[in-house]
XYZ file of C-alpha atoms in Angstrom:
364
model
C 97.181 107.714 87.519
C 94.454 108.894 85.135
C 91.195 110.607 86.021
C 89.044 109.626 88.991
C 85.644 110.763 90.200
C 86.069 113.168 93.105
C 82.424 114.081 93.710
C 78.893 113.707 92.381
C 75.960 116.117 92.722
C 72.374 115.050 91.999
C 69.398 117.404 91.815
C 65.944 116.109 90.899
C 67.608 113.039 89.440
C 65.648 109.766 89.651
C 64.830 109.129 93.343
C 66.957 112.022 94.589
C 65.705 115.550 95.148
C 69.160 116.628 96.251
C 72.190 114.555 97.197
C 75.959 114.887 97.017
C 78.686 112.249 97.231
C 82.447 112.324 97.698
C 84.318 109.243 96.531
C 87.503 107.574 97.653
C 90.261 107.203 95.083
C 90.140 103.516 95.966
C 86.946 101.768 97.003
C 83.638 103.378 97.960
C 80.797 101.182 99.207
C 77.238 102.541 99.050
C 75.136 100.592 101.540
C 71.414 100.726 102.219
C 68.136 98.851 101.745
C 66.590 98.276 98.345
C 64.862 101.111 96.461
C 66.738 103.997 98.108
C 68.756 105.105 95.065
C 71.958 103.060 95.063
C 71.512 101.939 91.453
C 70.477 105.480 90.479
C 73.830 106.703 91.792
C 75.701 104.147 89.715
C 73.631 105.117 86.667
C 74.544 108.787 87.138
C 78.247 107.899 87.251
C 77.914 105.817 84.096
C 76.061 108.581 82.257
C 78.612 111.236 83.212
C 81.644 109.161 82.215
C 80.389 107.409 79.066
C 77.284 109.324 77.986
C 75.156 106.172 78.117
C 73.171 104.201 80.677
C 72.579 100.471 80.928
C 68.889 101.257 81.505
C 68.572 103.203 78.220
C 66.242 105.799 79.800
C 64.508 108.784 78.281
C 65.203 112.232 79.726
C 61.813 112.216 81.452
C 62.565 108.892 83.137
C 65.711 110.403 84.644
C 63.760 113.210 86.287
C 62.546 113.004 89.870
C 58.787 112.381 89.883
C 56.798 115.582 89.416
C 59.825 117.724 88.503
C 60.381 119.551 85.214
C 64.136 120.069 85.495
C 67.009 118.098 86.950
C 70.758 117.813 86.888
C 73.599 115.403 87.569
C 77.183 116.625 87.676
C 80.547 115.276 88.707
C 84.107 116.463 89.146
C 86.897 114.374 87.627
C 90.448 114.870 88.859
C 93.820 113.412 87.906
C 97.030 114.041 85.984
C 96.942 117.690 87.071
C 93.487 118.213 85.553
C 90.080 119.068 86.998
C 87.083 118.474 84.746
C 83.443 119.299 85.413
C 80.934 117.126 83.568
C 77.209 117.810 83.806
C 73.935 116.451 82.482
C 70.985 118.843 82.436
C 67.436 117.534 82.065
C 64.951 120.035 80.697
C 62.094 120.121 78.192
C 62.261 116.362 77.789
C 65.850 116.550 76.540
C 69.314 115.693 77.842
C 72.118 118.230 77.535
C 75.701 117.392 78.421
C 78.414 119.928 79.193
C 82.185 119.538 79.567
C 83.761 122.299 81.665
C 80.670 124.365 80.976
C 80.733 123.900 77.209
C 77.975 121.932 75.431
C 79.004 118.524 74.117
C 77.412 115.377 72.682
C 76.893 112.234 74.730
C 79.349 110.308 72.561
C 82.021 112.961 73.257
C 82.213 111.702 76.842
C 83.332 108.222 75.817
C 86.966 107.754 76.735
C 87.087 110.562 79.306
C 87.017 108.032 82.124
C 86.518 104.425 81.107
C 83.929 102.637 83.225
C 83.241 98.930 83.550
C 79.758 98.242 84.923
C 78.691 94.941 86.460
C 75.015 94.447 87.387
C 72.961 91.384 88.387
C 71.423 91.346 84.886
C 74.906 90.814 83.437
C 75.144 87.470 85.231
C 72.719 86.006 82.688
C 74.784 87.242 79.725
C 75.738 83.707 78.659
C 72.150 82.515 78.295
C 70.549 85.734 77.048
C 70.091 86.640 73.390
C 72.915 87.207 70.928
C 71.984 90.906 70.846
C 72.965 91.237 74.512
C 76.399 89.763 73.854
C 76.918 91.982 70.800
C 75.849 95.030 72.797
C 78.296 94.146 75.583
C 81.182 93.996 73.116
C 80.118 97.124 71.211
C 79.540 99.210 74.357
C 83.030 98.341 75.546
C 84.511 99.130 72.129
C 82.766 102.511 72.004
C 84.416 103.515 75.280
C 87.972 102.449 74.509
C 87.913 103.849 70.969
C 85.771 106.754 69.786
C 86.341 105.589 66.228
C 84.603 102.319 67.114
C 81.455 104.189 68.144
C 81.438 106.153 64.888
C 81.879 102.993 62.811
C 79.041 101.306 64.702
C 76.689 104.278 64.213
C 77.470 104.432 60.492
C 76.845 100.719 59.994
C 73.622 100.791 62.039
C 72.264 103.691 59.985
C 73.082 101.943 56.707
C 71.244 98.800 57.862
C 68.230 100.896 58.883
C 68.175 102.592 55.474
C 68.485 99.288 53.620
C 65.705 97.771 55.723
C 63.413 100.699 54.868
C 64.051 100.050 51.195
C 63.339 96.338 51.646
C 59.913 97.254 53.057
C 59.040 99.121 49.846
C 56.547 97.024 47.807
C 58.584 97.705 44.641
C 62.177 98.511 45.665
C 64.489 99.850 42.959
C 67.121 97.138 42.272
C 69.740 99.773 41.390
C 69.128 101.538 44.705
C 69.409 98.235 46.533
C 72.729 97.596 44.783
C 73.977 100.980 46.018
C 72.933 100.257 49.607
C 74.476 96.794 49.404
C 77.812 98.388 48.527
C 77.521 100.843 51.415
C 76.489 98.149 53.907
C 79.325 95.868 52.773
C 81.977 98.516 53.461
C 80.422 99.419 56.813
C 80.161 95.776 57.827
C 83.794 95.118 56.942
C 84.989 98.136 58.934
C 82.935 97.177 61.982
C 84.047 93.551 61.784
C 87.724 94.545 61.699
C 87.250 96.569 64.887
C 85.105 93.924 66.581
C 87.350 90.983 65.801
C 90.483 92.767 67.038
C 88.784 93.739 70.299
C 87.162 90.339 70.735
C 90.522 88.609 70.359
C 92.029 90.646 73.196
C 89.026 90.175 75.483
C 88.677 86.451 74.820
C 92.336 85.740 75.599
C 92.172 87.732 78.839
C 88.850 86.150 79.872
C 90.192 82.621 79.318
C 93.255 83.325 81.447
C 91.190 84.862 84.258
C 88.639 82.037 84.184
C 91.426 79.508 84.721
C 92.150 81.206 88.052
C 88.483 81.404 89.067
C 87.603 77.813 88.183
C 90.620 75.545 88.429
C 90.549 72.544 86.147
C 88.131 74.103 83.631
C 89.028 75.754 80.350
C 87.063 78.650 78.871
C 87.131 79.280 75.140
C 85.323 82.145 73.415
C 84.285 82.098 69.769
C 83.008 84.858 67.509
C 80.293 83.361 65.311
C 79.718 85.396 62.156
C 76.517 85.268 60.115
C 78.816 85.393 57.081
C 80.102 81.917 57.868
C 83.670 80.947 58.701
C 85.862 84.011 58.402
C 89.435 83.997 57.064
C 92.147 84.271 59.702
C 93.123 87.920 60.243
C 91.143 89.099 57.169
C 91.742 92.392 55.408
C 88.901 94.919 55.242
C 88.539 94.570 51.456
C 88.325 90.806 51.876
C 85.522 91.189 54.425
C 83.702 93.730 52.244
C 83.762 91.346 49.270
C 82.474 88.514 51.460
C 79.670 90.670 52.846
C 78.696 91.855 49.357
C 78.444 88.269 48.089
C 76.356 87.232 51.108
C 73.991 90.177 50.605
C 73.545 89.238 46.962
C 72.856 85.615 47.877
C 70.321 86.542 50.559
C 68.524 89.310 48.679
C 65.466 87.185 47.887
C 65.165 86.172 51.537
C 65.767 89.761 52.665
C 62.980 91.014 50.394
C 60.628 88.350 51.655
C 61.399 89.077 55.311
C 61.831 92.824 54.738
C 65.054 92.896 56.732
C 68.790 92.387 56.290
C 69.454 88.827 57.430
C 73.273 88.771 57.298
C 75.921 91.046 58.744
C 77.591 91.963 62.038
C 74.185 92.887 63.498
C 73.320 89.155 63.364
C 76.546 87.780 64.839
C 77.021 86.073 68.193
C 79.611 85.199 70.823
C 79.732 81.627 72.114
C 81.358 80.584 75.380
C 82.497 76.975 75.809
C 83.753 75.200 78.929
C 86.131 72.356 78.209
C 84.692 72.218 74.695
C 80.994 72.216 75.697
C 78.651 75.131 75.013
C 78.284 76.971 78.331
C 74.813 78.172 77.398
C 73.471 74.645 76.931
C 75.594 72.652 79.360
C 77.054 75.056 81.910
C 75.607 75.247 85.408
C 74.404 78.601 86.717
C 77.593 78.868 88.771
C 79.768 78.170 85.741
C 77.881 80.690 83.617
C 78.339 83.319 86.319
C 82.056 82.568 86.467
C 82.245 83.121 82.693
C 80.614 86.537 83.026
C 82.824 87.426 85.978
C 85.909 86.520 83.926
C 84.629 88.568 80.972
C 84.062 91.654 83.137
C 87.504 91.293 84.675
C 88.882 90.987 81.139
C 87.238 94.297 80.247
C 89.139 95.910 83.113
C 92.434 94.356 81.993
C 92.024 95.235 78.312
C 90.853 98.794 78.968
C 93.914 99.262 81.184
C 96.177 97.980 78.371
C 94.592 100.113 75.650
C 94.169 103.371 77.569
C 97.166 103.083 79.926
C 94.883 104.162 82.777
C 92.750 102.520 85.418
C 89.017 102.317 84.650
C 86.213 103.184 87.047
C 84.730 99.887 88.223
C 80.999 100.064 89.023
C 79.508 97.062 90.829
C 75.779 97.316 91.410
C 74.595 94.792 94.008
C 76.453 91.878 92.430
C 77.933 90.639 95.705
C 74.530 89.335 96.788
C 74.279 87.325 93.567
C 77.689 85.648 93.869
C 78.695 82.826 96.184
C 81.547 83.249 98.646
C 84.196 81.868 96.275
C 83.258 84.195 93.416
C 82.934 87.179 95.757
C 86.477 86.468 96.921
C 87.695 86.277 93.299
C 86.117 89.623 92.496
C 87.359 91.294 95.670
C 90.931 90.113 95.114
C 90.821 91.522 91.586
C 90.184 95.068 92.820
C 93.444 96.936 93.069
C 94.225 99.846 95.337
C 94.904 102.172 92.406
C 91.618 101.297 90.651
C 88.639 103.382 91.740
C 85.678 101.168 92.558
C 82.111 102.062 93.534
C 80.066 99.196 94.950
C 76.430 99.123 96.050
C 75.172 96.587 98.563
C 72.453 95.914 101.104
C 74.790 93.966 103.374
C 78.318 94.855 104.485
C 78.698 91.246 105.626
C 79.637 90.312 102.057
C 82.997 92.070 102.504
C 86.042 90.941 104.507
C 87.059 93.217 107.381
C 90.274 94.266 105.656
C 88.280 95.442 102.629
C 85.852 97.456 104.774
C 88.716 99.005 106.735
C 90.295 100.290 103.518
C 87.031 101.476 101.915
C 84.918 104.609 102.200
C 81.463 103.439 103.356
C 78.489 105.691 102.626
C 75.034 104.910 103.960
C 72.029 105.733 101.794
C 68.854 105.873 103.842
C 65.214 105.540 102.970
C 64.894 109.183 102.016
C 67.343 108.609 99.101
């Protein structure tokens, strides 16, 4: 069964002064007009299950206007366990607790996997490479705590190397040392990324075939290191990264930044062999993203042997009837889903009959 969110309490959080929610183990639909706090509710659930938010807010931004303290807390239940997770906002800082004991935000990753789908995600295909990398890395950090640690280590090493590159007279020996550190970190991150990407790309291609009959989706990982060996070993990747850093050092010094590495990589989606970013229609691009999000659900289920929490923030209004039907049919009874919407008319009667519907009014 795995853990599921039983309840959520918000106090001086975003638009809410005080509000509590109880969620169905299946589907809960939050309905109400715009700007009443539906997205804020989804954000609170994401923060309390993964420690991060798609909005990347500061602690002060999470506070209700004019308040100095706030709190969001939820109860997770399942497998004979009850867990209380809380986020306290005070003195411009965020403090997480797990059953009353202080913990770090990254400690929450993996407690209850969440897959979030927002209207902004629908432009993932045509947005920058950084958005596609972030999508892959955020997923990896949830399904594997080791992934998050590897990513943090690599990011810090790149930041340190970039600081050295900005020095008017950088020490070549020190640069050599950082190159060695960056090469190992890059190789470790790439091994994790490539393994996860392979699973997601296969699942996304299979799902897309059901969404758009007659079209074939292929996903490619494009490395700034050039064509990578098939199923490379970490040492092999580290050697390749080291050679690329050496070759690009003059350019790196001139631009004062590290120009090669996993932080410069991209993911390319192709439909029947044609780049979806350049040639795909808006509907096709949205189908690609829908397939990718569904793939995240499938792969997280395979890796963690538990159902994820599916968070859908007002995406029904952005999808046409066919794609709404594809998404609705994908939701399973044993997968907890929280959906926000302004219009219940987007849902078939049988879906509404089985769901818990909660109205959120203008007072938040």
